[in-house]
Structure formats: structure tokens, C-alpha cells
Short mmCIF file of C-alpha atoms in Angstrom, two decimals:
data_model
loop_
_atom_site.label_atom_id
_atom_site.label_comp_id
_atom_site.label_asym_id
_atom_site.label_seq_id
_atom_site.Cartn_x
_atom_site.Cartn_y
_atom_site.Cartn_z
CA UNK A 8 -45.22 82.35 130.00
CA UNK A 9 -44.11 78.64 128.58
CA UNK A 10 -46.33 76.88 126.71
CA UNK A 11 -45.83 73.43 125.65
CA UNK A 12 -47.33 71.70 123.45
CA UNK A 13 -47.46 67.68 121.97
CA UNK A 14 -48.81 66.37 118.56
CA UNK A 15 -50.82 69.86 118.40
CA UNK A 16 -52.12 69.76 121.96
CA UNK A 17 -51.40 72.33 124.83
CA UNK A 18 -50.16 70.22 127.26
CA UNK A 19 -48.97 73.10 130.26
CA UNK A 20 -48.43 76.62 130.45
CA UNK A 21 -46.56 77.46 133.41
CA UNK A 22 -44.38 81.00 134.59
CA UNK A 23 -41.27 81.04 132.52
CA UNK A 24 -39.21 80.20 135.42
CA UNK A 25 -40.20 76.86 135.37
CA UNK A 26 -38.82 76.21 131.71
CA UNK A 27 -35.32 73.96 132.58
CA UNK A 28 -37.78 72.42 134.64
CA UNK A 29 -40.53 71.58 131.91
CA UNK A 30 -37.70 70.63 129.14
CA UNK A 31 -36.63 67.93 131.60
CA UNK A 32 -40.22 66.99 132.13
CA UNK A 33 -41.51 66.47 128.33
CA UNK A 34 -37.82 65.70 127.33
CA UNK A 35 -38.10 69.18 125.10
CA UNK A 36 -34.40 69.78 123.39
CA UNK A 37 -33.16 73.35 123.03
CA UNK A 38 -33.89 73.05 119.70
CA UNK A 39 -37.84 72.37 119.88
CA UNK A 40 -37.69 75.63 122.29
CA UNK A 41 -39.10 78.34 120.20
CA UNK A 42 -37.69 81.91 122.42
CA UNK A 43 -39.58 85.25 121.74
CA UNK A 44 -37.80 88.56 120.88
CA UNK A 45 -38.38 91.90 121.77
CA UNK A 46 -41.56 93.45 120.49
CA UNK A 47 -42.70 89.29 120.20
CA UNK A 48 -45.49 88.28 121.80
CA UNK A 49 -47.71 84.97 121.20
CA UNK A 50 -51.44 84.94 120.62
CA UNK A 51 -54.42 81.96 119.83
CA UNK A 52 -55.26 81.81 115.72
CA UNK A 53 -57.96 84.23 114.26
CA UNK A 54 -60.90 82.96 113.38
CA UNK A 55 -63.21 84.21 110.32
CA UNK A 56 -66.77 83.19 110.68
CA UNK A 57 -67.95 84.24 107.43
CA UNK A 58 -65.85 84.18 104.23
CA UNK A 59 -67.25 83.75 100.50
CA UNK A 60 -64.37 81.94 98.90
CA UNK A 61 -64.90 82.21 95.54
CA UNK A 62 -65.81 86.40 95.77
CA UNK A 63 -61.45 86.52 96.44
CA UNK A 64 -61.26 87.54 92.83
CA UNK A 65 -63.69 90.83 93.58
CA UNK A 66 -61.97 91.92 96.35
CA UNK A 67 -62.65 96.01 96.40
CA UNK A 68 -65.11 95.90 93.42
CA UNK A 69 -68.46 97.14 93.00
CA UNK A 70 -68.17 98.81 96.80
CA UNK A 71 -69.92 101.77 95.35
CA UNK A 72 -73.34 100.06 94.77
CA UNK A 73 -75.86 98.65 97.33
CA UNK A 74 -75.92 94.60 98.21
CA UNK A 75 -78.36 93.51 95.69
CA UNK A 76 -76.79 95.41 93.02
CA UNK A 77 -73.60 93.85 93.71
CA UNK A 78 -75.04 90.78 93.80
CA UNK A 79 -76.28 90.97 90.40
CA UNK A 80 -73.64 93.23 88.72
CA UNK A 81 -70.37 91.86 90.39
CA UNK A 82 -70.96 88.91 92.80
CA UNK A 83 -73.54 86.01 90.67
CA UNK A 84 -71.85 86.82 87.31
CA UNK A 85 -68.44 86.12 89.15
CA UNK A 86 -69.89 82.66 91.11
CA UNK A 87 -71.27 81.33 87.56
CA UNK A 88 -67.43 80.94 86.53
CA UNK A 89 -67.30 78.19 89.81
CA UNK A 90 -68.42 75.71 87.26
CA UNK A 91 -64.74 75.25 85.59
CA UNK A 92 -62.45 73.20 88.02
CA UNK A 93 -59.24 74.61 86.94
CA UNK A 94 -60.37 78.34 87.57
CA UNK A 95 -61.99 77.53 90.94
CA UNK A 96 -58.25 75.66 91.72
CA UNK A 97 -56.65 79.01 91.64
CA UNK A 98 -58.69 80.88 93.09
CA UNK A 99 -59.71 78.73 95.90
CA UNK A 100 -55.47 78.36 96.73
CA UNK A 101 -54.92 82.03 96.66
CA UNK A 102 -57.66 82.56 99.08
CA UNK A 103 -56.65 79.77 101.56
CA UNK A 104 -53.04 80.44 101.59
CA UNK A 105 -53.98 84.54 101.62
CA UNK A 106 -55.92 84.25 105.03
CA UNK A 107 -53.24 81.84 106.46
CA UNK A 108 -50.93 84.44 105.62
CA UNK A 109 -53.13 86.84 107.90
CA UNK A 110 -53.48 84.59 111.13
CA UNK A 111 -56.58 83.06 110.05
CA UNK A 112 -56.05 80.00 111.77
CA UNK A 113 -60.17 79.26 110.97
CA UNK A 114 -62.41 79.91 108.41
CA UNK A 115 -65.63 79.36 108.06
CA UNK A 116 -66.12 79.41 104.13
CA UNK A 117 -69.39 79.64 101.61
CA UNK A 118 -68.12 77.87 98.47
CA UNK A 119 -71.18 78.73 94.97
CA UNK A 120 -73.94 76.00 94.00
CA UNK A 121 -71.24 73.78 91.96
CA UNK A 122 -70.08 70.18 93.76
CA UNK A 123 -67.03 69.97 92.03
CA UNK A 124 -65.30 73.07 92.89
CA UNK A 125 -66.41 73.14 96.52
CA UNK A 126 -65.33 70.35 97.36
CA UNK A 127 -61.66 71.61 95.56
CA UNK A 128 -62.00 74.05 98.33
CA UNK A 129 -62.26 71.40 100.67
CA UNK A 130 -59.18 69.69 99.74
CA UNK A 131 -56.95 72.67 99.32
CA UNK A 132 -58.19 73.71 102.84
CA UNK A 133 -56.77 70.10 103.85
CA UNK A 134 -53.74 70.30 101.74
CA UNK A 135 -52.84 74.01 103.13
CA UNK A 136 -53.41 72.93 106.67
CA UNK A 137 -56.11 75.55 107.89
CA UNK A 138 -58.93 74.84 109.92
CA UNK A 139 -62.22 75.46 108.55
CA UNK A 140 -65.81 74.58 107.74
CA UNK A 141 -67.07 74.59 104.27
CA UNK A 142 -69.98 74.91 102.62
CA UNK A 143 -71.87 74.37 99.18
CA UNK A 144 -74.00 76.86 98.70
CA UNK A 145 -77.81 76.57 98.05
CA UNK A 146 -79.99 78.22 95.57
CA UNK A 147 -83.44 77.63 94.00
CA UNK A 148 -85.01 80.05 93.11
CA UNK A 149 -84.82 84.38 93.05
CA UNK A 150 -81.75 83.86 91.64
CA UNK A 151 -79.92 83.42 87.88
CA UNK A 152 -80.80 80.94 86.10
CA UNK A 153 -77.40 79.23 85.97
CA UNK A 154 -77.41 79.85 89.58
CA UNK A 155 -80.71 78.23 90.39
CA UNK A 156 -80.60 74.95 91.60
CA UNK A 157 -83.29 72.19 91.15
CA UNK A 158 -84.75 71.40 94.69
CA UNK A 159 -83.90 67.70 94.01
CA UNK A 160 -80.41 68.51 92.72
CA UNK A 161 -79.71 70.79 95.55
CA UNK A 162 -80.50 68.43 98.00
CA UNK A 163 -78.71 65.23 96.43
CA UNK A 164 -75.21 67.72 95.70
CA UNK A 165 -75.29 68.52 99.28
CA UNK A 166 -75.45 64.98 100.21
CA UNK A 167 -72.66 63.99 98.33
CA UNK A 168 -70.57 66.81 99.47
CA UNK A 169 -71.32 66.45 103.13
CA UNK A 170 -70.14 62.74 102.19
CA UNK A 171 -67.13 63.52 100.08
CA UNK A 172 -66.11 66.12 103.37
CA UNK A 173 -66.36 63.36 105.48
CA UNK A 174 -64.54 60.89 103.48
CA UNK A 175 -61.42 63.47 103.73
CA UNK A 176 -61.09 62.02 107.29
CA UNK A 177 -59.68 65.45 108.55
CA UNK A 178 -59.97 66.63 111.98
CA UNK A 179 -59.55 69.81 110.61
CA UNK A 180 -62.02 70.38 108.02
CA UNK A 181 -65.61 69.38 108.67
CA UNK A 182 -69.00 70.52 105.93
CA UNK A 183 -71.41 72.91 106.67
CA UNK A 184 -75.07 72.74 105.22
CA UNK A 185 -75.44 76.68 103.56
CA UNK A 186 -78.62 78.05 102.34
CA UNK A 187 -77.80 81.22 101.14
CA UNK A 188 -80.71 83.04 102.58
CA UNK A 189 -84.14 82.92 102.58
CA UNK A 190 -85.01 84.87 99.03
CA UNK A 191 -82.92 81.99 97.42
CA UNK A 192 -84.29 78.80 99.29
CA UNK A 193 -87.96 77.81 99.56
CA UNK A 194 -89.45 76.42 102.38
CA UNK A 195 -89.28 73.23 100.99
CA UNK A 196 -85.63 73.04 100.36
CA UNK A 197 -84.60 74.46 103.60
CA UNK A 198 -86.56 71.55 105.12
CA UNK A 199 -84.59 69.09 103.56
CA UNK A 200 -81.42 70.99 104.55
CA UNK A 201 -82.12 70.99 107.72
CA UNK A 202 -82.89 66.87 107.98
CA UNK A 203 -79.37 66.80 105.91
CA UNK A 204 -78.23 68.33 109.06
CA UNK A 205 -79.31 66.49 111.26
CA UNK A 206 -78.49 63.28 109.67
CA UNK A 207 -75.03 63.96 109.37
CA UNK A 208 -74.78 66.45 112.45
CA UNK A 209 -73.25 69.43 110.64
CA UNK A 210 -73.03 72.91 111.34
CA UNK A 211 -75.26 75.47 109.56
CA UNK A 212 -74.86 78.73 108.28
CA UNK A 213 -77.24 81.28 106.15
CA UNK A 214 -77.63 85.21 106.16
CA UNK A 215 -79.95 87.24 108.16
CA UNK A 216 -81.04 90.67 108.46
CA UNK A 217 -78.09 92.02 106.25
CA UNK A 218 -80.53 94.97 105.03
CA UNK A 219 -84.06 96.13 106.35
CA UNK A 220 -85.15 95.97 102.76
CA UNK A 221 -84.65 92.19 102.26
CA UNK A 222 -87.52 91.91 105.00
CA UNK A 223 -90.55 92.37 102.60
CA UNK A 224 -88.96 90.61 100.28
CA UNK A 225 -88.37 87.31 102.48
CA UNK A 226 -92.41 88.14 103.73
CA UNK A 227 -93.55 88.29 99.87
CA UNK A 228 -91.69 85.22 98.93
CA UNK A 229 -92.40 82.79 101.92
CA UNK A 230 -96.03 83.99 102.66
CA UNK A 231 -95.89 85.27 105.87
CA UNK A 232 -96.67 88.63 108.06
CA UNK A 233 -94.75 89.63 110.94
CA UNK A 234 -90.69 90.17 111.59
CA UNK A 235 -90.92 86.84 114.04
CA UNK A 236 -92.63 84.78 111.17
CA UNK A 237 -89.62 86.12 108.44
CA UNK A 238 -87.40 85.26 111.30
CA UNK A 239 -89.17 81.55 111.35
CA UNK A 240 -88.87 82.13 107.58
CA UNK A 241 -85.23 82.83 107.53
CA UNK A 242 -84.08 79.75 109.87
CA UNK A 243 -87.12 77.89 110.23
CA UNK A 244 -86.99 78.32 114.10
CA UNK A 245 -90.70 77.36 114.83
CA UNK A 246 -91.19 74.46 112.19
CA UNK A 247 -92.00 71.55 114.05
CA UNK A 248 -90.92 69.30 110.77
CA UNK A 249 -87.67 70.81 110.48
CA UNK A 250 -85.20 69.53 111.67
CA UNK A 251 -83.10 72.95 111.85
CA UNK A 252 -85.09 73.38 114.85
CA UNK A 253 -82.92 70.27 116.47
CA UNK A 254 -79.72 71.54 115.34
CA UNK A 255 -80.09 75.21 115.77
CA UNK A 256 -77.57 75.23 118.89
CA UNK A 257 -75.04 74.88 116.08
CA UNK A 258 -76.75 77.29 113.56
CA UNK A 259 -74.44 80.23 112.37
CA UNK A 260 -76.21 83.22 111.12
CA UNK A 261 -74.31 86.24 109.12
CA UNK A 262 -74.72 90.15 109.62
CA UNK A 263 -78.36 90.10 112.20
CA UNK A 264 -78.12 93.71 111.38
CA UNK A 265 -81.88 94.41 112.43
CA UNK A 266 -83.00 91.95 115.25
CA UNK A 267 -85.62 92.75 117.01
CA UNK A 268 -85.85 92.10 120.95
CA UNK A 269 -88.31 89.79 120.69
CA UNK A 270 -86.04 87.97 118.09
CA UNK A 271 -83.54 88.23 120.15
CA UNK A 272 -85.09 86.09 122.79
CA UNK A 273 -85.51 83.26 119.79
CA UNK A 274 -81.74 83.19 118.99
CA UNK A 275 -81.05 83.03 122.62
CA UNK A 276 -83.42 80.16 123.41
CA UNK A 277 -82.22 78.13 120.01
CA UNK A 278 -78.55 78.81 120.53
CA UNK A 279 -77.96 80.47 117.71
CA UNK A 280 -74.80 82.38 117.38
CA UNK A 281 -73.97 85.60 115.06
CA UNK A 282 -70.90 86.12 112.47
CA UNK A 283 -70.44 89.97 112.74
CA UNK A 284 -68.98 91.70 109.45
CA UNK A 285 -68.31 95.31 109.97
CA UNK A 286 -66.45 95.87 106.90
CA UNK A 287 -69.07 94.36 104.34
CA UNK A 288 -72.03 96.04 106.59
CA UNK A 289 -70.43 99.17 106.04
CA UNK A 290 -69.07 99.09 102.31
CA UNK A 291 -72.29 97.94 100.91
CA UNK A 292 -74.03 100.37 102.95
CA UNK A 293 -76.12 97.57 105.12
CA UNK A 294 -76.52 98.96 108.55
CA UNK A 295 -74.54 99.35 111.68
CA UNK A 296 -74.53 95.80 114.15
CA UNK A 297 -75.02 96.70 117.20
CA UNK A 298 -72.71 94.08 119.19
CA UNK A 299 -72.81 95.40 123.01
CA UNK A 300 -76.92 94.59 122.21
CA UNK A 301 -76.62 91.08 121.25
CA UNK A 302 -73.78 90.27 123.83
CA UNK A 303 -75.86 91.75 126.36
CA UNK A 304 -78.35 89.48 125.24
CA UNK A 305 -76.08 86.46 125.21
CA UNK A 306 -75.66 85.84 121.93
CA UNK A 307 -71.96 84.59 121.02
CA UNK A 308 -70.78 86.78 118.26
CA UNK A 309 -67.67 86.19 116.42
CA UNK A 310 -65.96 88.33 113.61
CA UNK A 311 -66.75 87.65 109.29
CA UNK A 312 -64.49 89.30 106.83
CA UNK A 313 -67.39 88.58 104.57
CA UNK A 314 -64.98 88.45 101.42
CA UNK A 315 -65.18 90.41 99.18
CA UNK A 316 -68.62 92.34 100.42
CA UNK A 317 -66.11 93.21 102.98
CA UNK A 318 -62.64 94.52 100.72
CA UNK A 319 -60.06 93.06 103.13
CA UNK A 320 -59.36 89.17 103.97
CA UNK A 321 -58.10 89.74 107.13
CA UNK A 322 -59.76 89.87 110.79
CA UNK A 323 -56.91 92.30 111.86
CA UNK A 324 -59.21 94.79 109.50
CA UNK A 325 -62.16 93.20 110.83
CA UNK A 326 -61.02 94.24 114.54
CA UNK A 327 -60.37 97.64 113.23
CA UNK A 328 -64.05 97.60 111.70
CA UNK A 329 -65.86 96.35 114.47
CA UNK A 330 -64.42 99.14 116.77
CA UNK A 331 -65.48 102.00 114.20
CA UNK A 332 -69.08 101.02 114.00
CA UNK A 333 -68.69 100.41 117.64
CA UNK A 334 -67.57 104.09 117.77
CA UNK A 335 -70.16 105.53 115.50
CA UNK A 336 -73.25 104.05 116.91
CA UNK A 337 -72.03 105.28 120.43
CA UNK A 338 -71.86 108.75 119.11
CA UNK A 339 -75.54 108.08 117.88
CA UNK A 340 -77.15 106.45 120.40
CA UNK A 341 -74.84 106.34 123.79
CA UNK A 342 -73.94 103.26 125.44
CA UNK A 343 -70.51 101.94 126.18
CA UNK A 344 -68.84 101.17 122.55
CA UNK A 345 -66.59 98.39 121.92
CA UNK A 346 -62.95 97.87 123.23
CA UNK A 347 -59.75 96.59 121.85
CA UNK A 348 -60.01 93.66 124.50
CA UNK A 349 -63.26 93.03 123.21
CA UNK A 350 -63.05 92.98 119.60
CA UNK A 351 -59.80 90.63 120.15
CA UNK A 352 -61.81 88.35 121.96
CA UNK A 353 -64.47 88.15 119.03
CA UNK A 354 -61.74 87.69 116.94
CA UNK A 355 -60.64 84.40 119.00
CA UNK A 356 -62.31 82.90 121.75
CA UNK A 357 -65.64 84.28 120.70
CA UNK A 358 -65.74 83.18 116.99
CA UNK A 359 -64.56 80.34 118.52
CA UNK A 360 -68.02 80.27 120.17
CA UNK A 361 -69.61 80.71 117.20
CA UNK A 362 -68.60 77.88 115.53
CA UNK A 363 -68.93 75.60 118.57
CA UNK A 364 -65.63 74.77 118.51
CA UNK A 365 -64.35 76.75 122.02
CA UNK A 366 -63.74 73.37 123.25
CA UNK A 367 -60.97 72.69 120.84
CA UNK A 368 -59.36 76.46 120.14
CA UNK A 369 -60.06 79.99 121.00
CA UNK A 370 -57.44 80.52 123.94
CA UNK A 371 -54.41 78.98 125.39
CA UNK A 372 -55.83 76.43 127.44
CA UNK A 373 -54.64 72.92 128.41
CA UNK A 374 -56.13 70.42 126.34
CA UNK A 375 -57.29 72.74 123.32
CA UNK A 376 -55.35 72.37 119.93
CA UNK A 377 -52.55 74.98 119.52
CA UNK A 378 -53.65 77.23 117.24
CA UNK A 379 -51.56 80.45 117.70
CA UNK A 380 -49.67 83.06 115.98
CA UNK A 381 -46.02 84.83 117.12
CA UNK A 382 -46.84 88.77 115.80
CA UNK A 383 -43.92 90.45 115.20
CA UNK A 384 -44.41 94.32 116.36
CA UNK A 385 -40.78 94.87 114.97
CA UNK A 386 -41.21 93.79 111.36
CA UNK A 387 -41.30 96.66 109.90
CA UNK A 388 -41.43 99.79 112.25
CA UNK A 389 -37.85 99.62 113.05
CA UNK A 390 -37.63 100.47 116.91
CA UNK A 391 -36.18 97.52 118.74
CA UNK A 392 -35.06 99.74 121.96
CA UNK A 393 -38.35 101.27 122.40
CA UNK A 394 -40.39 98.10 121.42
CA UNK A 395 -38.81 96.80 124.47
CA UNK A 396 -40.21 98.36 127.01
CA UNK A 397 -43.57 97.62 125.68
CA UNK A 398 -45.65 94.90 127.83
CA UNK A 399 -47.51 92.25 125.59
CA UNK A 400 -51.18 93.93 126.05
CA UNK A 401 -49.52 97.12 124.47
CA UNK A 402 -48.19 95.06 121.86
CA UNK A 403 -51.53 93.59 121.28
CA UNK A 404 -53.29 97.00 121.17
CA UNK A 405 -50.72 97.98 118.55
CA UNK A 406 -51.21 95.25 116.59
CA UNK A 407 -54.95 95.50 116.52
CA UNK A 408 -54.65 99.02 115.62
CA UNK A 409 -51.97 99.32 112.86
CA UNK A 410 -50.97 95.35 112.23
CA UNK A 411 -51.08 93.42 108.89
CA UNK A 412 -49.90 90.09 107.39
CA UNK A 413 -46.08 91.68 107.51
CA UNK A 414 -46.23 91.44 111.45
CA UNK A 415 -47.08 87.50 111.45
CA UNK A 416 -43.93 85.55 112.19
CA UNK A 417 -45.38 82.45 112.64
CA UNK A 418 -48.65 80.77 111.77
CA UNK A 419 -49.60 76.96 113.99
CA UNK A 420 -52.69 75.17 113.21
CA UNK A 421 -53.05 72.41 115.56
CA UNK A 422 -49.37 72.59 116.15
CA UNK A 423 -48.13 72.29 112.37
CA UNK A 424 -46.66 75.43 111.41
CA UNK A 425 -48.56 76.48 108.10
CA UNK A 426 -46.45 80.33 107.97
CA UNK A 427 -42.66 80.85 108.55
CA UNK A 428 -41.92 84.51 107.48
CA UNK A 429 -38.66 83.90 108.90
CA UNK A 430 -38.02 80.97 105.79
CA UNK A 431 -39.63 83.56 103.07
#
């Protein structure tokens, strides 16, 4: 295969017999040709559709407790530090230039409550050259104190930081309105998230269903009786004033752990699309996702390292993850688990789906961006001869199944290269 690409556009990919033919074509030098070894092959950017920034720091921490005791143990005391600029700066550059080191091409990235230091993540997003959507987080009320937002306050920071976003005048990094989840937003302020939304037609992206015990919770705190209504509760599906309920085509919802079929049907009808985190679902002991169910369904489902709830920043692991619970609930309950193919294409394509941007990245298709990666299978296994008789899906089986950071050559995001092992 040749692909060619101009100012970070795919612009053919033809057989790679016809390569003399395109250089003469697009006027493409020897030296703009970029030729593939042995055990090379080339692949479209991973995408991460749900990433807590600022949790980098706890990576592999507190992975012995339950979610809402690592929430109040590990995870809030941690986000409270968010507040001083300088620490949120290093964090927020380790974390960016950590997943771009993994093929992240995309993230899709909760920031905490504070203005200030999300919208430093923002701009060293920008600055690093990933692609990404980022959101302030919104609190007001079950939470800590100096994590509880007024409902005004919430409202006018989010504003100003869907403004500030926009002001960046990047085609690469766009705001996202984020309520946490329901515990932490009233009805009130979700309302008013949702018209933010709306006015400034962003994205949107909360938690749902990430344990069966947050349910009564989520009833008890919004009023209401039935798994629908705490659905209605949790995304404000059925609120005629909310203006979510335009939107909700481009509504991203994390973990959907315990859907109902009946809910089901709702996320279907609105759109909605699912950010699957096997790792985090696992370490904190949430539940198994059942992905063959909502795919069968057709919901789009893309792939969330869910940092640091899930202990590894890198979709690679993710793919790994998603095939073991795969695995495991096949054991429990039959029906045909996950497959390599499948987990790469959540991984690509299909978070590219989630995000509603597959009509700018996801595959190698002319007219998309050219967001890609050259993997390395030879890096550091050391069997050139043998790596050579491999064909590229074996490669990419390999790579799903024992690859890391070490086996990314080459990192492109929109055609800039943001990764050069081969410079290091």
C-alpha cells in the first residue's frame, strides 16, 4: 500500500506498484517517501475516549479499594491540588506527551472543577500537537467542599472555558461540556449545561452506570423511581427543557456497565455513544461491560483508559483489557466474545465514532486527516529474519497482544509528526 498524504490530508492510497507513478503525480521527492522495514507496518492513531488528566499522578494507587473509596481516599484529595497552575503545568505535560508516546493520536480528557488549569491542559494539548477534546469538570454538590462548585460559578467557568477553547482557534482541540455524573450535578445545573451545549455546539461527556450501587444513590438524590427515570436522571434524556436532549447525538457516556434493554433502546434512539474502560471496570472492581450487547444494539463504543481508575495510559492495554472481560463473561454467560479485529477497531474507527469525529480520522480513507502510527514489531524482540515472513494482520495481532510505547516508531497527528523514536 502507498499512501499519500498533503498538509495532513490523505489524498490516495493506491497498490505499491503505482508509487514512481504517484511521486510524479504529487511531485513527492525521494526524500518525503517514508519506506517501511521488515516487521513495519502502518496503522490509523488510537483514540482514548475517556482519560482523567489530572489522576496521571495516581497511576496504580488505591487499586485495592472500591470506586467511591478511591474517590475519596486517593482521587478528590489529589484533584483539590488542580487549583495551583504551576503543579497542574507538569502534570498536565507529562500526561499529554505520555499518551502521544503510546499512539494516542486522540484523547478525550476530563480536566477537575478549576478554570485555570484546564484550560493549561488545553494549551499544552495544542502546543504538543494531539488531538483531543477537553473538559472542565462539574461539581455541586455530594462532593468536598473545595470540590463543590456554586451552581452559578459552575455555569459562568464553563462559559468562559468553552470560550477561551474556542479562542485557541485549533482544529485540533475543541471543549467538551463534563458533568461528572449525576450524584455531583443537580438537575438544575445539568440544565444549564446542557443549553451551554447547545449554544456553543459542543460535545458532552458524563459517567453512567460505572457500579449498580451508584443507582439508589442517583434515585435518592434526584427524586425519582425507576432505572429509566435515573437514566433520564443521569443524561436528562426525557427533559423537554433541556437542551441535552437536542445534542444527545453527540453525548459521550463512560463505563454503561448495567444498561438495561429498555435503556438501551433510549441510547439508541438519542445517539448516544459509550467510552468502554475495561481496565478501570475491572481494578476498581465495577462490573464486566458487556460490548457484543451494546454493539448488537447499535451503540458505537469506543475504548477509555480511564486514567488512573484504569493503571495504564495506553489503549494498547486497553485492547488487551477489553478482550479479557470479553473472555470472562463468555465463560459466564456464552455468546461469541470479542476479537483482536474487533477490539482494534474500537480502538480506532470506533472511538472514532464515539466522538463523532469518523468523518475526519478513524481509518485510512481519502479525505480524512492522517492520523497514523508506523509500529515497529522489531524494536525490541530481535528477530528480523523471522519478522519477515510475517503479513501485516499478524503483525497487528502481535502488537495488540504483547506491544507497548517501545514498538511506536512514528507518531502523525494530522500529518505533523508529534513522535520520532528514531531521533530519541
Amino acid at each position: 500500500m502507498v499512501l499519500t498524504y498533503f498538509e495532513g490530508q490523505i489524498v490516495a492510497v493506491e497498490n505499491t506498484s503505482l508509487l514512481s507513478k504517484i511521486q510524479l503525480q504529487y511531485s513527492i521527492p525521494d526524500s518525503a517517501v517514508t519506506l517501511l522495514a521488515d516487521g513495519e507496518f502502518l496503522c490509523p492513531g488510537l483514540v482514548d475516549c475517556h482519560i482523567h488528566a489530572p489522576q496521571y499522578v495516581n497511576l496504580g494507587l488505591g487499586l485495592d479499594k472500591a470506586l467511591l473509596e478511591w474517590l475519596d481516599t486517593y482521587t478528590f484529595p489529589l484533584e483539590e491540588k488542580y487549583k495551583d497552575i504551576d503543579f497542574a503545568t507538569k502534570v498536565y505535560n507529562a500526561v499529554v506527551n505520555k499518551t502521544l508516546n503510546y499512539g494516542t493520536t486522540t484523547a478525550c480528557y476530563f480536566s477537575t472543577i478549576h478554570l485555570e488549569s484546564s484550560l493549561k491542559l488545553a494549551s499544552i494539548v495544542k502546543e504538543l500537537g494531539q488531538r483531543a477534546l477537553v473538559g472542565k469538570v462539574n461539581m455541586n454538590q455530594n462532593s468536598p467542599e473545595s470540590l463543590t462548585e456554586t451552581t452559578t460559578a459552575s455555569v459562568q467557568d464553563t462559559e468562559s472555558f468553552i470560550k477561551s477553547v474556542l479562542d485557541l482557534q485549533s482544529d485540533l482541540v475543541q471543549p467538551i461540556v463534563t458533568p461528572r455524573f449525576a450524584i455531583s450535578c443537580d438537575m438544575d445545573l445539568m440544565k444549564q449545561l446542557g443549553a451551554l451545549a447547545e449554544k456553543y455546539k459542543t460535545a458532552i461527556q458524563l459517567h453512567l452506570d460505572t457500579l449498580a450501587t451508584s443507582r439508589p444513590l442517583a434515585t435518592k438524590e434526584n427524586a425519582i423511581r425507576s432505572n429509566t427515570a435515573y437514566l433520564n436522571a443521569e443524561v436528562s434524556l426525557e427533559l423537554p427543557s433541556c437542551a441535552i436532549c437536542n445534542m444527545f447525538s453527540q453525548t459521550l457516556l463512560a463505563h454503561g456497565i448495567y444498561l438495561e434493554d429498555s435503556e438501551l433502546k433510549i441510547l439508541v434512539s438519542k445517539g448516544a455513544t459509550i467510552a468502554h474502560c475495561p481496565n478501570s471496570n475491572t481494578s476498581l472492581k465495577s462490573g464486566e461491560c458487556d460490548v457484543p450487547r451494546l454493539l448488537a444494539a447499535g451503540i458505537s463504543v469506543g475504548l477509555g483508559t480511564d486514567v488512573s481508575g484504569g493503571y495504564s495510559p495506553s489503549i494498547i492495554e486497553a485492547m488487551r483489557s477489553a478482550l479479557a472481560v470479553s473472555t470472562h463473561l463468555n465463560f459466564k454467560e456464552g455468546g461469541t466474545p470479542l476479537t483482536y479485529h474487533e477490539v482494534f477497531h474500537l480502538a480506532t474507527i470506533g472511538g472514532a465514532k464515539a466522538l463523532s469525529l469518523d468523518n475526519r480520522i478513524g481509518n485510512f480513507v481519502v479525505g480524512k486527516e492522517f492520523d497514523a502510527l508506523i509500529v515497529n514489531m522489531n524494536s525490541f524482540q530481535k528477530i528480523p529474519d523471522e519478522l519477515s515472513n510475517y503479513t501485516n494482520e499478524e503483525l497487528l495481532q502481535k502488537f495488540i497482544f504483547t506491544g507497548d510505547d517501545r514498538n511506536i516508531r512514528r507518531v502523525y497527528v494530522a500529518g505533523n509528526v508529534v513522535k520520532d523514536a528514531t531521533l530519541a
